[in-house]
Amino acid sequence: MLQELFTPSVQHALDLAGIFVFAISGALLAVRKNFDVFGMAVLAEVTALGGGLLRDLIIGAVPPAAFTDLGYFLMPLVATVLVFFLHPVVERIQAGVNVFDAAGLGLFCVTGTTKAYEYGLGLTSSAVLGVATAAGGGVLRDVLANEAPSLLRWDRDLYAVPAIVGATMVALFIRFDSLNAFTSSLAALTAFAIRLLAMRFHWRAPRAWNRRSTATEEI
């Protein structure tokens, strides 16, 4: 099914683009944490490939694509080199990087859901793995950097929610036998747009109703 949506060359190019921008975010966090170049490379690789690796291991797509395509492995290293030498410049264009990160989120929640379904999972499980594909690398990145995962923090703009919406749309399109290049692109664009709006207007998920605790989140 995935091969029917996009040609292999287009799919590969989109994957590499998504991997690159995710790797940038991992390498930048490593710089902020004062990690050395090896730590930068590790965070870049984990951020870019962690979600897809988790998905492939769960669905039995072994060896995972991260280990069979050299481009998948090398792209985070390219991002690491870029950030290593030009991190002040990359920091200044962080807003632009965030836009591409949002695009990667939209793309990966769609491709992750579709691939999981191809391997025999139900619609709900496929959507869950679609979200894991899009956001899992960021969770692993934050854990390795000894931070609370961003998508669990109330003081961070919505991140998982756009992926959930995109993955759910894909599952519904599959359910009604209407998944094609147009509808899959629509799902990706919807997730992308929600993420951009969340960053623009600082949309955040609500905390517990009638929360009485005065504890504040460390920034």
Short mmCIF file of C-alpha atoms in Angstrom, two decimals:
data_model
loop_
_atom_site.label_atom_id
_atom_site.label_comp_id
_atom_site.label_asym_id
_atom_site.label_seq_id
_atom_site.Cartn_x
_atom_site.Cartn_y
_atom_site.Cartn_z
CA MET A 1 0.00 0.00 0.00
CA LEU A 2 2.76 2.43 0.93
CA GLN A 3 4.46 1.82 -2.40
CA GLU A 4 1.22 2.69 -4.17
CA LEU A 5 1.03 6.12 -2.51
CA PHE A 6 4.42 7.42 -3.57
CA THR A 7 7.12 6.21 -5.92
CA PRO A 8 10.09 4.60 -4.10
CA SER A 9 12.38 7.52 -4.97
CA VAL A 10 9.91 10.11 -3.67
CA GLN A 11 9.26 8.09 -0.51
CA HIS A 12 13.00 7.72 0.10
CA ALA A 13 13.61 11.44 -0.38
CA LEU A 14 10.79 12.33 2.02
CA ASP A 15 12.13 9.89 4.61
CA LEU A 16 15.63 11.38 4.38
CA ALA A 17 14.28 14.90 4.70
CA GLY A 18 12.30 13.97 7.81
CA ILE A 19 15.28 12.15 9.29
CA PHE A 20 17.50 15.17 8.69
CA VAL A 21 15.30 17.70 10.49
CA PHE A 22 14.68 15.35 13.41
CA ALA A 23 18.44 14.80 13.66
CA ILE A 24 19.00 18.57 13.75
CA SER A 25 16.79 18.85 16.83
CA GLY A 26 18.69 16.05 18.53
CA ALA A 27 22.08 17.56 17.80
CA LEU A 28 20.94 21.01 18.98
CA LEU A 29 19.77 19.58 22.30
CA ALA A 30 23.18 17.95 22.68
CA VAL A 31 24.85 21.34 22.17
CA ARG A 32 22.60 22.91 24.81
CA LYS A 33 23.53 20.07 27.17
CA ASN A 34 27.22 20.65 26.44
CA PHE A 35 27.70 17.12 25.04
CA ASP A 36 30.77 16.29 22.96
CA VAL A 37 30.60 15.42 19.28
CA PHE A 38 29.93 11.75 20.02
CA GLY A 39 27.00 12.69 22.23
CA MET A 40 25.72 14.96 19.49
CA ALA A 41 25.85 12.12 16.98
CA VAL A 42 24.09 9.72 19.36
CA LEU A 43 21.24 12.14 20.06
CA ALA A 44 20.93 12.95 16.36
CA GLU A 45 20.73 9.26 15.40
CA VAL A 46 18.30 8.39 18.19
CA THR A 47 16.01 11.33 17.48
CA ALA A 48 15.92 10.66 13.75
CA LEU A 49 15.68 6.87 13.74
CA GLY A 50 14.32 5.88 17.14
CA GLY A 51 10.61 6.00 16.28
CA GLY A 52 10.97 4.05 13.03
CA LEU A 53 13.27 1.53 14.67
CA LEU A 54 10.76 0.91 17.45
CA ARG A 55 7.96 0.47 14.92
CA ASP A 56 9.92 -1.95 12.75
CA LEU A 57 10.91 -4.11 15.72
CA ILE A 58 7.31 -4.31 16.94
CA ILE A 59 5.84 -5.25 13.55
CA GLY A 60 8.68 -7.66 12.72
CA ALA A 61 10.12 -5.69 9.81
CA VAL A 62 13.64 -6.93 10.44
CA PRO A 63 16.31 -5.97 9.93
CA PRO A 64 14.89 -2.45 10.43
CA ALA A 65 15.22 0.03 7.60
CA ALA A 66 17.61 2.06 9.76
CA PHE A 67 20.13 -0.78 9.41
CA THR A 68 19.57 -1.68 5.77
CA ASP A 69 19.71 1.76 4.17
CA LEU A 70 23.04 3.52 4.58
CA GLY A 71 21.43 6.86 3.81
CA TYR A 72 19.23 6.57 6.90
CA PHE A 73 22.32 6.14 9.08
CA LEU A 74 24.45 8.79 7.38
CA MET A 75 21.87 11.59 7.26
CA PRO A 76 21.92 12.17 11.06
CA LEU A 77 25.73 12.30 10.89
CA VAL A 78 25.48 15.01 8.23
CA ALA A 79 23.13 16.92 10.53
CA THR A 80 25.62 16.46 13.38
CA VAL A 81 28.48 17.91 11.35
CA LEU A 82 26.31 20.85 10.32
CA VAL A 83 25.31 21.63 13.90
CA PHE A 84 28.85 21.04 15.21
CA PHE A 85 30.30 23.78 13.03
CA LEU A 86 27.30 26.05 12.54
CA HIS A 87 25.17 25.66 15.64
CA PRO A 88 24.91 29.44 16.29
CA VAL A 89 23.49 29.87 12.79
CA VAL A 90 21.17 26.88 13.19
CA GLU A 91 19.96 28.25 16.53
CA ARG A 92 19.09 31.56 14.84
CA ILE A 93 16.96 29.78 12.25
CA GLN A 94 15.34 27.54 14.87
CA ALA A 95 11.88 28.74 13.79
CA GLY A 96 12.55 27.46 10.29
CA VAL A 97 13.89 24.18 11.63
CA ASN A 98 10.71 23.80 13.68
CA VAL A 99 8.61 24.15 10.53
CA PHE A 100 10.49 21.32 8.86
CA ASP A 101 10.26 19.30 12.07
CA ALA A 102 6.49 19.73 11.95
CA ALA A 103 6.52 18.52 8.34
CA GLY A 104 8.50 15.45 9.40
CA LEU A 105 5.99 14.80 12.16
CA GLY A 106 3.14 14.87 9.66
CA LEU A 107 4.94 12.63 7.21
CA PHE A 108 6.07 10.01 9.71
CA CYS A 109 2.71 9.62 11.44
CA VAL A 110 1.24 8.75 8.03
CA THR A 111 3.97 6.41 6.81
CA GLY A 112 4.25 4.76 10.24
CA THR A 113 0.53 4.01 10.42
CA THR A 114 0.45 2.72 6.86
CA LYS A 115 3.47 0.45 7.28
CA ALA A 116 2.13 -1.01 10.53
CA TYR A 117 -1.17 -1.84 8.81
CA GLU A 118 0.68 -3.45 5.92
CA TYR A 119 2.28 -5.83 8.42
CA GLY A 120 -1.07 -7.04 9.70
CA LEU A 121 -1.85 -4.84 12.69
CA GLY A 122 -5.36 -3.59 13.37
CA LEU A 123 -6.34 0.00 12.70
CA THR A 124 -5.99 1.18 16.31
CA SER A 125 -2.62 -0.49 16.80
CA SER A 126 -1.43 0.88 13.46
CA ALA A 127 -2.39 4.41 14.48
CA VAL A 128 -0.57 4.00 17.80
CA LEU A 129 2.57 2.92 15.98
CA GLY A 130 2.15 5.83 13.59
CA VAL A 131 2.30 8.18 16.55
CA ALA A 132 5.27 6.27 17.97
CA THR A 133 7.07 6.58 14.63
CA ALA A 134 6.57 10.34 14.61
CA ALA A 135 7.24 11.10 18.28
CA GLY A 136 9.21 8.14 19.63
CA GLY A 137 12.61 9.46 18.63
CA GLY A 138 12.00 12.69 20.50
CA VAL A 139 11.07 10.78 23.64
CA LEU A 140 14.24 8.70 23.48
CA ARG A 141 16.28 11.86 22.85
CA ASP A 142 14.90 13.56 25.96
CA VAL A 143 15.39 10.48 28.13
CA LEU A 144 19.03 10.16 27.06
CA ALA A 145 19.52 13.87 27.73
CA ASN A 146 18.04 13.42 31.22
CA GLU A 147 15.00 15.58 30.53
CA ALA A 148 11.31 14.95 30.95
CA PRO A 149 10.02 14.08 27.45
CA SER A 150 8.68 17.21 25.80
CA LEU A 151 5.40 15.62 24.73
CA LEU A 152 4.61 14.85 28.40
CA ARG A 153 5.18 18.39 29.66
CA TRP A 154 2.30 20.80 30.12
CA ASP A 155 4.51 23.78 29.29
CA ARG A 156 5.28 22.59 25.76
CA ASP A 157 3.20 23.26 22.66
CA LEU A 158 1.15 20.33 21.38
CA TYR A 159 3.32 17.71 19.68
CA ALA A 160 1.78 14.28 20.09
CA VAL A 161 -1.76 15.53 19.43
CA PRO A 162 -1.08 16.53 15.79
CA ALA A 163 0.48 13.10 15.20
CA ILE A 164 -2.55 11.43 16.80
CA VAL A 165 -4.87 13.35 14.51
CA GLY A 166 -2.85 12.47 11.41
CA ALA A 167 -2.54 8.80 12.32
CA THR A 168 -6.25 8.58 13.13
CA MET A 169 -7.14 10.10 9.78
CA VAL A 170 -5.02 7.47 8.02
CA ALA A 171 -6.70 4.68 10.00
CA LEU A 172 -10.14 6.02 9.04
CA PHE A 173 -9.15 6.33 5.38
CA ILE A 174 -7.98 2.71 5.46
CA ARG A 175 -11.22 1.66 7.19
CA PHE A 176 -13.32 3.21 4.43
CA ASP A 177 -10.98 2.03 1.67
CA SER A 178 -10.14 5.57 0.62
CA LEU A 179 -6.42 5.80 1.36
CA ASN A 180 -4.55 7.12 -1.63
CA ALA A 181 -1.88 9.69 -2.39
CA PHE A 182 -4.34 12.55 -1.96
CA THR A 183 -5.89 11.44 1.34
CA SER A 184 -2.54 10.43 2.83
CA SER A 185 -1.16 13.84 1.90
CA LEU A 186 -4.24 15.42 3.47
CA ALA A 187 -3.58 13.57 6.73
CA ALA A 188 0.07 14.62 6.74
CA LEU A 189 -0.83 18.25 5.99
CA THR A 190 -3.46 18.26 8.73
CA ALA A 191 -0.94 17.07 11.33
CA PHE A 192 1.55 19.60 9.98
CA ALA A 193 -0.95 22.46 10.16
CA ILE A 194 -2.06 21.62 13.71
CA ARG A 195 1.55 21.52 14.87
CA LEU A 196 2.27 24.90 13.24
CA LEU A 197 -0.83 26.43 14.83
CA ALA A 198 0.15 24.97 18.20
CA MET A 199 3.58 26.61 17.92
CA ARG A 200 2.10 29.90 16.73
CA PHE A 201 -0.61 30.20 19.40
CA HIS A 202 1.06 28.06 22.09
CA TRP A 203 -1.71 25.49 22.28
CA ARG A 204 -1.17 23.10 25.17
CA ALA A 205 -2.98 20.10 26.54
CA PRO A 206 -5.03 20.72 29.71
CA ARG A 207 -3.82 19.54 33.07
CA ALA A 208 -5.94 17.72 35.66
CA TRP A 209 -9.33 19.27 36.36
CA ASN A 210 -9.48 21.24 39.63
CA ARG A 211 -5.78 20.66 40.16
CA ARG A 212 -4.92 21.92 43.66
CA SER A 213 -1.15 21.39 43.61
CA THR A 214 0.95 24.56 43.59
CA ALA A 215 3.95 22.74 42.11
CA THR A 216 5.38 24.43 39.05
CA GLU A 217 7.21 22.89 36.13
CA GLU A 218 10.94 23.46 35.96
CA ILE A 219 11.89 25.28 32.78
#
